[in-house]
């Protein structure tokens, strides 16, 4: 069942998603060679609680932390640890909040130190593919239009699209209907109407599309060991263009938009 959110609900969702966006900017301040992913997680949890929310991922389905930190060939759902970030790594940081009965959910892949031009292009293209998807999150389009736009942009650059992990509706639950795949056919799937809140989150691989899950029950990696990038924003479907609830602006003020 699809739920269309009232303006009041959308404002609560906006507060959550702006808090996630600001939390990711706090994390951005710490990202450099020598820091552990657990240090990033601690800062994120503290920042979220200081702002009157609770971490949305902590305890969700049994997930042990505030952030998902996924490095290099890890696609998503990496568990923060004593892993020390090193020059040339990339790290997807996915963060959620829960406040006033609703969730926020946003992710950004950061380069650590100096990253090869080959991998920087993967980050750039993945972020672009997210915005191509958002251009299609308008009334009258269908979920397949979003997926098609993401897939076309990514595959046109020679990359592959993860199939098993998809975007989703967002609201009183972290994951609601509809599923929002990053691949699809134009004009197919659920019709988009005003007030539908969705997270669009392309996971794009430098190599092949195949993924596997680690024995920890969470971490998703590419089978071929090549890097994967992941960007996510929460948006409300609207008439002319989507209302984007989260933002990368705070992050990119800190990172000087290197992507
Ligand atoms: Mg997320
Ligand atoms: Mg999500």
mmCIF file of N, CA and C and ligand atoms in Angstrom, residues 57 94 105-107 166-168 170 174-175 199-201 230 232, ligand 2:
data_model
loop_
_atom_site.group_PDB
_atom_site.id
_atom_site.type_symbol
_atom_site.label_atom_id
_atom_site.label_comp_id
_atom_site.label_asym_id
_atom_site.label_seq_id
_atom_site.Cartn_x
_atom_site.Cartn_y
_atom_site.Cartn_z
ATOM 1 N N UNK A 57 19.208 3.625 12.494
ATOM 2 C CA UNK A 57 19.680 2.285 12.121
ATOM 3 C C UNK A 57 19.980 1.421 13.349
ATOM 4 N N UNK A 94 26.161 5.752 5.339
ATOM 5 C CA UNK A 94 24.695 5.776 5.266
ATOM 6 C C UNK A 94 24.205 6.014 6.688
ATOM 7 N N UNK A 105 16.838 9.266 6.159
ATOM 8 C CA UNK A 105 17.739 8.253 5.591
ATOM 9 C C UNK A 105 18.469 8.843 4.387
ATOM 10 N N UNK A 106 19.793 8.967 4.495
ATOM 11 C CA UNK A 106 20.589 9.593 3.432
ATOM 12 C C UNK A 106 22.001 9.007 3.461
ATOM 13 N N UNK A 107 22.628 8.947 2.301
ATOM 14 C CA UNK A 107 23.988 8.376 2.224
ATOM 15 C C UNK A 107 24.857 9.134 1.232
ATOM 16 N N UNK A 166 17.680 -1.985 -3.222
ATOM 17 C CA UNK A 166 16.884 -0.958 -3.916
ATOM 18 C C UNK A 166 16.514 0.193 -2.978
ATOM 19 N N UNK A 167 16.086 1.303 -3.564
ATOM 20 C CA UNK A 167 15.507 2.391 -2.785
ATOM 21 C C UNK A 167 14.112 1.999 -2.322
ATOM 22 N N UNK A 168 13.443 2.932 -1.634
ATOM 23 C CA UNK A 168 12.236 2.548 -0.880
ATOM 24 C C UNK A 168 11.431 3.777 -0.457
ATOM 25 N N UNK A 170 9.665 6.057 2.434
ATOM 26 C CA UNK A 170 10.178 6.469 3.753
ATOM 27 C C UNK A 170 9.062 7.180 4.505
ATOM 28 N N UNK A 174 11.334 2.890 8.257
ATOM 29 C CA UNK A 174 12.515 3.175 7.434
ATOM 30 C C UNK A 174 12.314 2.694 6.004
ATOM 31 N N UNK A 175 11.691 1.543 5.881
ATOM 32 C CA UNK A 175 11.493 0.980 4.545
ATOM 33 C C UNK A 175 10.008 0.739 4.328
ATOM 34 N N UNK A 199 13.137 7.217 -0.947
ATOM 35 C CA UNK A 199 14.589 7.335 -0.968
ATOM 36 C C UNK A 199 15.082 6.718 -2.261
ATOM 37 N N UNK A 200 15.831 7.505 -3.026
ATOM 38 C CA UNK A 200 16.462 6.998 -4.246
ATOM 39 C C UNK A 200 17.933 6.802 -3.898
ATOM 40 N N UNK A 201 18.462 5.605 -4.138
ATOM 41 C CA UNK A 201 19.819 5.321 -3.669
ATOM 42 C C UNK A 201 20.571 4.377 -4.592
ATOM 43 N N UNK A 230 27.727 4.686 -3.656
ATOM 44 C CA UNK A 230 26.343 4.725 -3.160
ATOM 45 C C UNK A 230 26.010 6.144 -2.702
ATOM 46 N N UNK A 232 22.440 8.602 -1.658
ATOM 47 C CA UNK A 232 21.014 8.493 -1.353
ATOM 48 C C UNK A 232 20.454 9.830 -0.880
HETATM 49 MG MG1 LIG B 2 17.657 3.879 2.222
#
